Coordinates of N, CA, C and O in Angstrom, one line a residue:
M1 N -12.7 -19.1 -10.6 CA -12.9 -17.6 -10.4 C -13.0 -16.4 -11.6 O -12.4 -16.4 -12.4
E2 N -14.2 -15.9 -11.3 CA -14.5 -14.6 -12.8 C -13.7 -13.5 -12.7 O -13.5 -13.2 -11.5
K3 N -13.3 -13.0 -13.8 CA -12.3 -11.9 -13.8 C -12.8 -10.7 -13.1 O -12.0 -10.1 -12.1
S4 N -14.1 -10.3 -13.0 CA -14.4 -9.2 -12.1 C -14.0 -9.6 -10.8 O -14.3 -8.6 -10.1
R5 N -14.9 -10.6 -10.0 CA -14.2 -11.0 -8.9 C -12.8 -10.8 -8.4 O -12.5 -10.4 -7.4
I6 N -12.1 -11.3 -9.4 CA -10.5 -11.1 -9.1 C -10.4 -9.4 -9.3 O -9.5 -9.1 -8.0
V7 N -10.9 -8.7 -9.8 CA -10.6 -7.5 -10.0 C -11.0 -6.8 -8.8 O -10.3 -6.1 -8.0
K8 N -12.1 -6.8 -8.4 CA -12.6 -6.6 -7.3 C -11.5 -7.1 -5.7 O -10.9 -5.8 -4.9
L9 N -11.2 -8.3 -5.9 CA -10.2 -8.5 -4.7 C -9.1 -8.1 -4.5 O -8.6 -7.6 -3.6
L10 N -8.6 -7.7 -6.0 CA -7.0 -7.3 -6.0 C -7.5 -5.7 -5.7 O -6.3 -5.0 -4.7
K11 N -8.4 -5.0 -6.2 CA -8.7 -3.4 -5.4 C -8.9 -3.2 -3.9 O -8.7 -2.3 -3.4
D12 N -9.5 -4.3 -3.3 CA -9.8 -4.3 -1.8 C -7.9 -4.7 -1.0 O -7.9 -3.7 -0.3
L13 N -7.6 -5.3 -1.8 CA -6.2 -5.5 -1.2 C -5.3 -4.3 -1.5 O -4.7 -3.9 -0.4
A14 N -5.6 -3.5 -2.9 CA -4.8 -2.3 -3.0 C -5.1 -1.3 -1.9 O -4.4 -0.6 -1.5
Q15 N -6.6 -1.3 -1.9 CA -6.9 -0.2 -1.1 C -6.3 -0.6 0.5 O -6.1 0.5 1.1
L16 N -6.3 -1.5 1.1 CA -5.7 -1.9 2.4 C -4.0 -1.4 2.4 O -4.0 -0.7 3.5
D17 N -3.4 -1.7 1.1 CA -2.3 -1.3 1.0 C -2.1 0.4 1.0 O -1.1 0.9 1.7
I18 N -3.0 1.0 0.4 CA -3.2 2.5 0.7 C -3.4 2.9 2.1 O -2.7 3.9 2.3
D19 N -4.2 2.5 2.4 CA -4.5 2.8 3.9 C -3.2 2.9 4.8 O -2.9 3.6 5.9
A20 N -2.9 1.4 4.8 CA -1.3 1.2 5.8 C 0.0 2.3 5.0 O 0.3 2.4 6.4
W21 N -0.2 2.7 4.2 CA 1.0 3.6 3.4 C 0.6 4.8 4.2 O 1.4 5.4 4.9
H22 N -0.7 5.3 4.4 CA -1.2 6.9 4.9 C -0.9 6.6 6.7 O -0.3 7.5 7.0
A23 N -0.9 5.2 7.0 CA -0.9 5.0 8.6 C 0.4 5.2 9.0 O 1.1 5.8 9.9
Y24 N 1.4 4.4 8.3 CA 3.1 4.2 8.3 C 3.6 6.1 8.1 O 3.9 6.6 8.9
G25 N 2.7 6.9 7.3 CA 3.1 8.2 7.4 C 3.2 8.8 8.4 O 3.3 10.0 8.6
Q26 N 1.5 8.8 8.8 CA 1.3 9.7 10.1 C 2.2 9.0 11.1 O 2.7 10.3 11.8
A27 N 2.2 8.0 11.2 CA 3.1 7.4 12.4 C 4.9 7.8 12.3 O 5.1 8.5 13.5
M28 N 5.2 8.1 11.2 CA 6.5 8.7 11.0 C 6.5 10.4 11.4 O 7.4 10.9 11.3
E29 N 5.7 10.7 11.0 CA 5.4 12.4 11.6 C 5.4 12.4 12.9 O 6.0 13.5 13.2
K30 N 5.0 11.3 13.7 CA 5.1 11.5 15.0 C 6.5 11.1 15.8 O 6.6 11.3 17.1
M31 N 7.1 10.7 14.8 CA 8.6 10.2 15.4 C 10.0 10.9 15.4 O 11.0 10.5 14.5
E32 N 9.6 12.3 15.7 CA 11.0 13.0 15.2 C 11.9 13.1 16.0 O 13.1 13.3 15.4
T33 N 11.8 12.2 17.4 CA 13.2 12.3 18.1 C 13.6 11.0 18.0 O 14.7 10.6 18.4
H34 N 13.0 9.9 17.4 CA 13.1 8.2 17.1 C 13.4 8.1 16.1 O 12.9 7.6 15.1
L35 N 14.7 8.6 15.4 CA 15.0 8.6 13.9 C 15.3 6.9 13.7 O 14.7 6.5 12.4
E36 N 15.5 6.2 14.1 CA 16.0 4.9 13.8 C 14.7 4.2 13.6 O 14.3 3.4 12.6
M37 N 13.6 4.5 14.3 CA 12.3 4.0 14.5 C 11.6 4.3 13.3 O 10.9 3.9 12.5
R38 N 11.7 5.8 13.1 CA 11.1 6.4 12.0 C 11.7 5.9 10.5 O 11.1 5.7 9.7
D39 N 12.9 5.6 10.3 CA 13.8 5.1 9.0 C 12.9 3.7 9.1 O 12.8 3.2 7.7
K40 N 12.7 3.0 10.0 CA 12.1 1.4 10.0 C 10.8 1.7 9.2 O 10.2 0.3 8.3
L41 N 10.1 2.6 10.0 CA 8.8 2.6 9.5 C 8.8 3.2 7.8 O 7.7 2.4 7.2
G42 N 9.4 3.8 7.7 CA 9.6 4.2 6.2 C 10.0 3.2 5.0 O 9.4 3.1 4.2
K43 N 10.7 2.2 5.5 CA 10.8 0.9 4.6 C 9.6 0.0 4.7 O 9.1 -0.3 3.3
F44 N 8.8 0.1 5.9 CA 7.5 -0.6 5.7 C 6.4 0.1 4.7 O 6.0 -0.6 4.1
R45 N 6.5 1.5 5.0 CA 5.8 2.1 4.1 C 6.1 2.2 2.6 O 5.1 1.7 1.4
D46 N 7.4 2.2 2.3 CA 7.8 2.0 0.9 C 7.3 0.3 0.6 O 7.1 0.2 -0.7
D47 N 7.4 -0.3 1.4 CA 7.0 -1.8 1.0 C 5.4 -1.6 0.3 O 5.3 -2.2 -0.2
H48 N 4.9 -0.9 1.5 CA 3.3 -0.8 0.8 C 3.5 0.0 -0.6 O 2.4 -0.5 -1.4
H49 N 4.0 0.8 -0.6 CA 3.8 1.7 -1.9 C 4.4 0.7 -3.3 O 3.6 0.6 -4.2
R50 N 5.0 0.1 -3.0 CA 5.3 -1.1 -4.2 C 4.4 -2.3 -4.3 O 3.8 -2.5 -5.3
H51 N 3.8 -2.8 -3.2 CA 2.4 -3.7 -3.4 C 1.4 -2.5 -4.2 O 0.7 -3.2 -5.3
V52 N 1.2 -1.4 -3.9 CA 0.2 -0.7 -4.6 C 0.6 -0.8 -6.0 O -0.3 -0.8 -7.0
T53 N 2.0 -0.4 -6.2 CA 2.1 -0.2 -7.5 C 2.1 -1.4 -8.4 O 1.4 -1.8 -9.6
D54 N 2.5 -2.5 -7.8 CA 2.2 -3.6 -8.3 C 1.1 -4.4 -8.6 O 0.4 -5.0 -9.6
L55 N 0.1 -4.1 -7.8 CA -1.2 -4.6 -7.9 C -2.2 -3.6 -8.8 O -2.8 -4.2 -9.5
S56 N -1.7 -2.3 -8.6 CA -2.3 -1.4 -9.7 C -1.9 -2.1 -11.2 O -3.2 -1.9 -11.8
A57 N -0.8 -2.5 -11.1 CA -0.4 -3.2 -12.8 C -1.2 -4.1 -13.0 O -1.9 -4.4 -14.1
K58 N -1.4 -5.1 -12.1 CA -2.3 -6.3 -12.2 C -3.6 -5.8 -12.6 O -4.1 -6.5 -13.7
I59 N -4.2 -4.9 -11.7 CA -5.5 -4.6 -12.1 C -5.7 -4.2 -13.5 O -6.9 -4.4 -13.9
R60 N -4.8 -3.3 -14.0 CA -4.9 -2.7 -15.0 C -5.1 -3.8 -16.4 O -5.4 -3.8 -17.4
D61 N -4.1 -4.6 -15.9 CA -3.9 -6.0 -16.9 C -5.3 -6.6 -17.2 O -5.7 -7.0 -18.1
L62 N -6.0 -6.9 -16.0 CA -7.7 -7.3 -16.0 C -8.5 -6.3 -16.8 O -9.6 -6.6 -16.3
E63 N -8.1 -5.2 -16.9 CA -8.9 -4.2 -17.2 C -9.8 -3.9 -16.5 O -11.1 -3.2 -16.4
G64 N -9.3 -3.4 -15.4 CA -9.8 -2.8 -14.2 C -9.1 -1.2 -13.7 O -8.4 -1.0 -14.4
D65 N -9.8 -0.6 -13.2 CA -9.5 0.7 -12.8 C -9.0 0.8 -11.2 O -9.8 0.7 -10.3
P66 N -7.4 0.7 -10.8 CA -7.3 0.8 -9.6 C -7.3 1.9 -8.8 O -8.0 2.8 -9.3
P67 N -7.5 1.7 -7.2 CA -7.8 2.8 -6.6 C -7.0 3.9 -6.5 O -6.0 3.9 -6.7

């Protein structure tokens, strides 16, 4: 597969994780009285942040610009 295609796929995947990260953040804002659930959502959100960080590094390694 050509490098530009790989970069595009990685950027699309990173954008999905960014969108999920924001969605979890919005859900957490609504969980004011459900602290245990809020903490669980926070762990999922943190996973998406890690994915974005890792994907962004790989995109840069391939000379692309991460979202």
